[in-house]
Amino acid sequence: QKEVEQNSGPLSVPEGAIASLNCTYSDRGSQSFFWYRQYSGKSPELIMFIYSNGDKEDGRFTAQLNKASQYVSLLIRDSQPSDSATYLCAVNSNTDKLIFGTGTRLQVFP
Amino acid sequence: EPEVTQTPSHQVTQMGQEVILRCVPISNHLYFYWYRQILGQKVEFLVSFYNNEISEKSEIFDDQFSVERPDGSNFTLKIRSTKLEDSAMYFCASTFDGRESYEQYFGPGTRLTVT
């Protein structure tokens, strides 16, 4: 069974701090890694994707991938209260279906 | 910015009834998907669809489920005889290219409530 694991949280950080969200996956053949943000009652919104080992930056967001450790993370710099949401890690493993983790709930307090 | 749309936003039905959930994928996308999310649980893959046929389906996608692209724009999910446990948010997603490295964009979802 291919699994994607995330700490459910909540992860609480003060406004302006860096939020660090982590995800591990079980299938070594996984090729593509995605971070989605989901507000309560809403659909997943794609915020980052990464395919190669290393870091990928987009504005306040940085995705980090380490395939040897089967680990992917998302850093959010200068966190804002509007970043408060559930962050879903999703992985493709040899097919185009996405396998999602349970998500980490992030709370940014003023 | 193009987006995936879904109708209805909320569907209430009685157990045993048939429901059809509708999606309009992004216009130049070729690969289409249905996912569901039971309240408080993870998003789960149901089915993928390309070139007018199912590419892959999960164990959840049993004989009660079917998908169709009846015209050039709509993509539907039919549940023939709904059960209480079908109550969930159903999300449609699409991508331009179904190879592993292309990102999927989700619609706003249909909340299905089976009573």
mmCIF file of C-alpha atoms in Angstrom:
data_model
loop_
_atom_site.group_PDB
_atom_site.id
_atom_site.type_symbol
_atom_site.label_atom_id
_atom_site.label_comp_id
_atom_site.label_asym_id
_atom_site.label_seq_id
_atom_site.Cartn_x
_atom_site.Cartn_y
_atom_site.Cartn_z
ATOM 1 C CA GLN A 1 0.000 0.000 0.000
ATOM 2 C CA LYS A 2 1.526 3.281 -1.100
ATOM 3 C CA GLU A 3 1.301 5.819 1.701
ATOM 4 C CA VAL A 4 1.867 9.499 2.219
ATOM 5 C CA GLU A 5 2.305 10.553 5.822
ATOM 6 C CA GLN A 6 1.882 13.955 7.390
ATOM 7 C CA ASN A 7 1.609 15.191 10.941
ATOM 8 C CA SER A 8 -1.997 16.297 11.369
ATOM 9 C CA GLY A 9 -1.067 19.251 13.584
ATOM 10 C CA PRO A 10 -2.161 21.813 14.338
ATOM 11 C CA LEU A 11 1.086 23.602 13.723
ATOM 12 C CA SER A 12 0.849 27.021 15.349
ATOM 13 C CA VAL A 13 3.233 29.793 14.338
ATOM 14 C CA PRO A 14 3.203 33.533 14.990
ATOM 15 C CA GLU A 15 2.652 35.964 12.153
ATOM 16 C CA GLY A 16 5.911 36.667 10.333
ATOM 17 C CA ALA A 17 7.547 33.377 11.307
ATOM 18 C CA ILE A 18 8.578 30.492 9.061
ATOM 19 C CA ALA A 19 6.184 27.556 8.974
ATOM 20 C CA SER A 20 7.741 24.188 8.146
ATOM 21 C CA LEU A 21 5.488 21.386 6.925
ATOM 22 C CA ASN A 22 6.759 17.870 6.380
ATOM 23 C CA CYS A 23 5.707 14.820 4.420
ATOM 24 C CA THR A 24 7.110 11.334 3.924
ATOM 25 C CA TYR A 25 6.136 8.805 1.297
ATOM 26 C CA SER A 26 6.571 5.074 1.051
ATOM 27 C CA ASP A 27 7.010 4.422 -2.679
ATOM 28 C CA ARG A 28 10.597 4.913 -3.851
ATOM 29 C CA GLY A 29 9.332 5.060 -7.430
ATOM 30 C CA SER A 30 7.446 8.293 -6.785
ATOM 31 C CA GLN A 31 8.280 10.924 -9.377
ATOM 32 C CA SER A 32 6.278 14.079 -8.695
ATOM 33 C CA PHE A 33 5.362 15.859 -5.495
ATOM 34 C CA PHE A 34 2.721 18.463 -4.915
ATOM 35 C CA TRP A 35 1.603 20.751 -2.130
ATOM 36 C CA TYR A 36 -2.031 21.795 -2.037
ATOM 37 C CA ARG A 37 -3.685 24.225 0.342
ATOM 38 C CA GLN A 38 -7.218 23.476 1.474
ATOM 39 C CA TYR A 39 -9.353 25.935 3.379
ATOM 40 C CA SER A 40 -12.189 24.445 5.412
ATOM 41 C CA GLY A 41 -15.025 23.317 3.158
ATOM 42 C CA LYS A 42 -13.129 24.222 -0.008
ATOM 43 C CA SER A 43 -11.252 22.297 -2.665
ATOM 44 C CA PRO A 44 -7.486 21.687 -2.801
ATOM 45 C CA GLU A 45 -5.579 24.559 -4.379
ATOM 46 C CA LEU A 46 -2.196 23.814 -5.924
ATOM 47 C CA ILE A 47 0.563 25.970 -4.476
ATOM 48 C CA MET A 48 3.813 24.161 -5.301
ATOM 49 C CA PHE A 49 5.161 21.181 -7.181
ATOM 50 C CA ILE A 50 8.640 19.696 -7.298
ATOM 51 C CA TYR A 51 10.127 16.898 -9.375
ATOM 52 C CA SER A 52 13.877 17.022 -8.663
ATOM 53 C CA ASN A 53 15.946 16.728 -5.518
ATOM 54 C CA GLY A 54 16.741 20.022 -3.865
ATOM 55 C CA ASP A 55 14.869 23.246 -3.284
ATOM 56 C CA LYS A 56 12.332 25.083 -5.382
ATOM 57 C CA GLU A 57 11.251 28.588 -4.442
ATOM 58 C CA ASP A 58 8.112 30.475 -5.455
ATOM 59 C CA GLY A 59 7.525 33.725 -3.611
ATOM 60 C CA ARG A 60 7.149 33.004 0.103
ATOM 61 C CA PHE A 61 7.019 29.261 -0.515
ATOM 62 C CA THR A 62 9.926 26.825 -0.788
ATOM 63 C CA ALA A 63 9.491 23.133 -1.515
ATOM 64 C CA GLN A 64 12.309 20.773 -0.609
ATOM 65 C CA LEU A 65 12.682 17.225 -1.900
ATOM 66 C CA ASN A 66 15.013 14.478 -0.726
ATOM 67 C CA LYS A 67 14.275 11.285 -2.651
ATOM 68 C CA ALA A 68 16.912 9.275 -0.785
ATOM 69 C CA SER A 69 15.109 9.978 2.479
ATOM 70 C CA GLN A 70 11.660 9.879 0.814
ATOM 71 C CA TYR A 71 10.912 13.238 2.311
ATOM 72 C CA VAL A 72 9.347 16.412 0.976
ATOM 73 C CA SER A 73 8.739 19.624 2.865
ATOM 74 C CA LEU A 74 7.159 23.021 2.412
ATOM 75 C CA LEU A 75 8.476 26.177 4.016
ATOM 76 C CA ILE A 76 6.295 29.261 4.241
ATOM 77 C CA ARG A 77 8.228 32.426 5.015
ATOM 78 C CA ASP A 78 6.681 35.505 6.615
ATOM 79 C CA SER A 79 3.573 33.520 7.548
ATOM 80 C CA GLN A 80 0.296 35.441 7.470
ATOM 81 C CA PRO A 81 -3.019 34.697 9.198
ATOM 82 C CA SER A 82 -4.439 34.104 5.700
ATOM 83 C CA ASP A 83 -2.043 31.148 5.375
ATOM 84 C CA SER A 84 -4.052 29.346 8.066
ATOM 85 C CA ALA A 85 -5.357 26.259 6.294
ATOM 86 C CA THR A 86 -4.726 22.561 5.892
ATOM 87 C CA TYR A 87 -1.721 21.752 3.697
ATOM 88 C CA LEU A 88 -1.973 18.548 1.709
ATOM 89 C CA CYS A 89 1.032 16.669 0.397
ATOM 90 C CA ALA A 90 0.306 14.613 -2.733
ATOM 91 C CA VAL A 91 2.483 12.213 -4.700
ATOM 92 C CA ASN A 92 2.389 10.561 -8.112
ATOM 93 C CA SER A 93 3.713 7.006 -8.127
ATOM 94 C CA ASN A 94 4.140 5.563 -11.620
ATOM 95 C CA THR A 95 0.649 6.596 -12.670
ATOM 96 C CA ASP A 96 -1.015 9.984 -12.867
ATOM 97 C CA LYS A 97 -3.304 9.473 -9.875
ATOM 98 C CA LEU A 98 -2.493 11.563 -6.836
ATOM 99 C CA ILE A 99 -2.030 9.906 -3.457
ATOM 100 C CA PHE A 100 -2.740 12.376 -0.700
ATOM 101 C CA GLY A 101 -1.649 12.609 2.889
ATOM 102 C CA THR A 102 -4.140 13.491 5.588
ATOM 103 C CA GLY A 103 -2.850 17.066 5.673
ATOM 104 C CA THR A 104 -1.297 19.311 8.288
ATOM 105 C CA ARG A 105 -3.423 22.049 9.789
ATOM 106 C CA LEU A 106 -1.504 25.312 10.040
ATOM 107 C CA GLN A 107 -2.588 28.115 12.350
ATOM 108 C CA VAL A 108 -0.900 31.508 12.044
ATOM 109 C CA PHE A 109 -1.730 33.765 14.945
ATOM 110 C CA PRO A 110 -1.351 37.581 14.937
ATOM 111 C CA GLU B 1 -7.662 32.443 -15.425
ATOM 112 C CA PRO B 2 -9.279 29.197 -16.634
ATOM 113 C CA GLU B 3 -10.702 26.975 -13.921
ATOM 114 C CA VAL B 4 -12.519 23.723 -13.408
ATOM 115 C CA THR B 5 -16.205 24.173 -12.609
ATOM 116 C CA GLN B 6 -18.607 21.735 -10.967
ATOM 117 C CA THR B 7 -22.363 21.551 -10.538
ATOM 118 C CA PRO B 8 -24.270 21.331 -8.347
ATOM 119 C CA SER B 9 -22.379 22.681 -5.349
ATOM 120 C CA HIS B 10 -24.571 20.642 -3.015
ATOM 121 C CA GLN B 11 -26.748 17.612 -3.793
ATOM 122 C CA VAL B 12 -29.046 15.945 -1.285
ATOM 123 C CA THR B 13 -30.468 12.579 -2.269
ATOM 124 C CA GLN B 14 -32.159 9.605 -0.703
ATOM 125 C CA MET B 15 -30.442 6.269 -0.364
ATOM 126 C CA GLY B 16 -30.912 4.139 -3.477
ATOM 127 C CA GLN B 17 -31.372 7.095 -5.814
ATOM 128 C CA GLU B 18 -29.157 7.857 -8.794
ATOM 129 C CA VAL B 19 -27.105 11.042 -8.877
ATOM 130 C CA ILE B 20 -25.060 12.661 -11.601
ATOM 131 C CA LEU B 21 -22.295 15.076 -10.696
ATOM 132 C CA ARG B 22 -21.106 17.376 -13.433
ATOM 133 C CA CYS B 23 -17.759 18.945 -14.195
ATOM 134 C CA VAL B 24 -16.409 21.209 -16.890
ATOM 135 C CA PRO B 25 -12.626 20.737 -17.020
ATOM 136 C CA ILE B 26 -10.222 23.429 -18.191
ATOM 137 C CA SER B 27 -10.749 23.690 -21.932
ATOM 138 C CA ASN B 28 -7.373 22.532 -23.289
ATOM 139 C CA HIS B 29 -6.921 19.780 -20.722
ATOM 140 C CA LEU B 30 -6.965 16.171 -21.866
ATOM 141 C CA TYR B 31 -6.905 14.138 -18.663
ATOM 142 C CA PHE B 32 -9.741 14.141 -16.162
ATOM 143 C CA TYR B 33 -10.151 12.789 -12.671
ATOM 144 C CA TRP B 34 -12.639 12.316 -9.880
ATOM 145 C CA TYR B 35 -11.596 12.326 -6.244
ATOM 146 C CA ARG B 36 -13.672 12.247 -3.101
ATOM 147 C CA GLN B 37 -13.146 13.408 0.451
ATOM 148 C CA ILE B 38 -15.255 12.070 3.278
ATOM 149 C CA LEU B 39 -15.611 14.657 6.043
ATOM 150 C CA GLY B 40 -12.460 14.753 8.158
ATOM 151 C CA GLN B 41 -10.596 12.263 5.970
ATOM 152 C CA LYS B 42 -8.021 12.407 3.212
ATOM 153 C CA VAL B 43 -8.683 13.089 -0.447
ATOM 154 C CA GLU B 44 -9.035 9.755 -2.264
ATOM 155 C CA PHE B 45 -8.617 8.968 -5.946
ATOM 156 C CA LEU B 46 -11.633 7.450 -7.689
ATOM 157 C CA VAL B 47 -10.957 7.358 -11.415
ATOM 158 C CA SER B 48 -8.924 8.833 -14.234
ATOM 159 C CA PHE B 49 -10.170 9.291 -17.787
ATOM 160 C CA TYR B 50 -8.412 9.972 -21.073
ATOM 161 C CA ASN B 51 -9.395 9.703 -24.710
ATOM 162 C CA ASN B 52 -12.950 8.703 -23.808
ATOM 163 C CA GLU B 53 -12.018 5.790 -21.651
ATOM 164 C CA ILE B 54 -11.097 5.017 -18.077
ATOM 165 C CA SER B 55 -7.315 4.917 -17.552
ATOM 166 C CA GLU B 56 -7.344 3.777 -13.965
ATOM 167 C CA LYS B 57 -9.863 3.275 -11.175
ATOM 168 C CA SER B 58 -9.588 2.659 -7.482
ATOM 169 C CA GLU B 59 -11.210 -0.045 -5.376
ATOM 170 C CA ILE B 60 -13.826 2.509 -4.356
ATOM 171 C CA PHE B 61 -14.961 2.880 -7.977
ATOM 172 C CA ASP B 62 -17.174 -0.200 -8.123
ATOM 173 C CA ASP B 63 -20.025 -1.074 -10.486
ATOM 174 C CA GLN B 64 -22.238 1.585 -8.920
ATOM 175 C CA PHE B 65 -20.008 4.293 -10.365
ATOM 176 C CA SER B 66 -19.569 5.354 -13.965
ATOM 177 C CA VAL B 67 -18.013 8.266 -15.782
ATOM 178 C CA GLU B 68 -18.772 9.805 -19.111
ATOM 179 C CA ARG B 69 -17.714 12.662 -21.342
ATOM 180 C CA PRO B 70 -21.009 13.192 -23.178
ATOM 181 C CA ASP B 71 -19.780 16.152 -25.220
ATOM 182 C CA GLY B 72 -16.674 18.240 -25.756
ATOM 183 C CA SER B 73 -16.858 20.037 -22.452
ATOM 184 C CA ASN B 74 -18.656 18.078 -19.723
ATOM 185 C CA PHE B 75 -17.303 15.228 -17.632
ATOM 186 C CA THR B 76 -19.787 13.421 -15.393
ATOM 187 C CA LEU B 77 -19.733 11.014 -12.491
ATOM 188 C CA LYS B 78 -22.833 8.874 -12.001
ATOM 189 C CA ILE B 79 -23.634 6.923 -8.878
ATOM 190 C CA ARG B 80 -26.396 4.467 -9.741
ATOM 191 C CA SER B 81 -27.777 3.587 -6.327
ATOM 192 C CA THR B 82 -26.431 5.816 -3.615
ATOM 193 C CA LYS B 83 -25.515 4.545 -0.170
ATOM 194 C CA LEU B 84 -25.131 6.462 3.075
ATOM 195 C CA GLU B 85 -21.371 5.991 2.878
ATOM 196 C CA ASP B 86 -21.265 7.814 -0.463
ATOM 197 C CA SER B 87 -21.803 11.070 1.426
ATOM 198 C CA ALA B 88 -18.671 13.107 0.739
ATOM 199 C CA MET B 89 -17.205 16.005 -1.204
ATOM 200 C CA TYR B 90 -16.559 14.987 -4.791
ATOM 201 C CA PHE B 91 -13.841 16.851 -6.638
ATOM 202 C CA CYS B 92 -13.207 16.881 -10.347
ATOM 203 C CA ALA B 93 -9.667 17.641 -11.518
ATOM 204 C CA SER B 94 -7.990 18.024 -14.875
ATOM 205 C CA THR B 95 -4.538 18.331 -16.352
ATOM 206 C CA PHE B 96 -3.167 19.007 -19.794
ATOM 207 C CA ASP B 97 -0.916 15.988 -19.910
ATOM 208 C CA GLY B 98 -1.444 12.896 -17.763
ATOM 209 C CA ARG B 99 2.212 12.020 -17.508
ATOM 210 C CA GLU B 100 3.335 12.039 -13.935
ATOM 211 C CA SER B 101 4.919 15.444 -14.046
ATOM 212 C CA TYR B 102 1.884 17.551 -14.822
ATOM 213 C CA GLU B 103 -0.080 19.221 -12.091
ATOM 214 C CA GLN B 104 -3.796 18.655 -11.571
ATOM 215 C CA TYR B 105 -6.228 21.494 -10.951
ATOM 216 C CA PHE B 106 -9.279 20.884 -8.834
ATOM 217 C CA GLY B 107 -12.805 22.176 -9.152
ATOM 218 C CA PRO B 108 -14.723 23.608 -6.180
ATOM 219 C CA GLY B 109 -16.410 20.292 -5.440
ATOM 220 C CA THR B 110 -19.918 18.925 -5.027
ATOM 221 C CA ARG B 111 -21.050 18.092 -1.533
ATOM 222 C CA LEU B 112 -23.160 14.936 -1.768
ATOM 223 C CA THR B 113 -25.417 14.148 1.174
ATOM 224 C CA VAL B 114 -27.208 10.802 1.135
ATOM 225 C CA THR B 115 -30.066 10.479 3.614
#
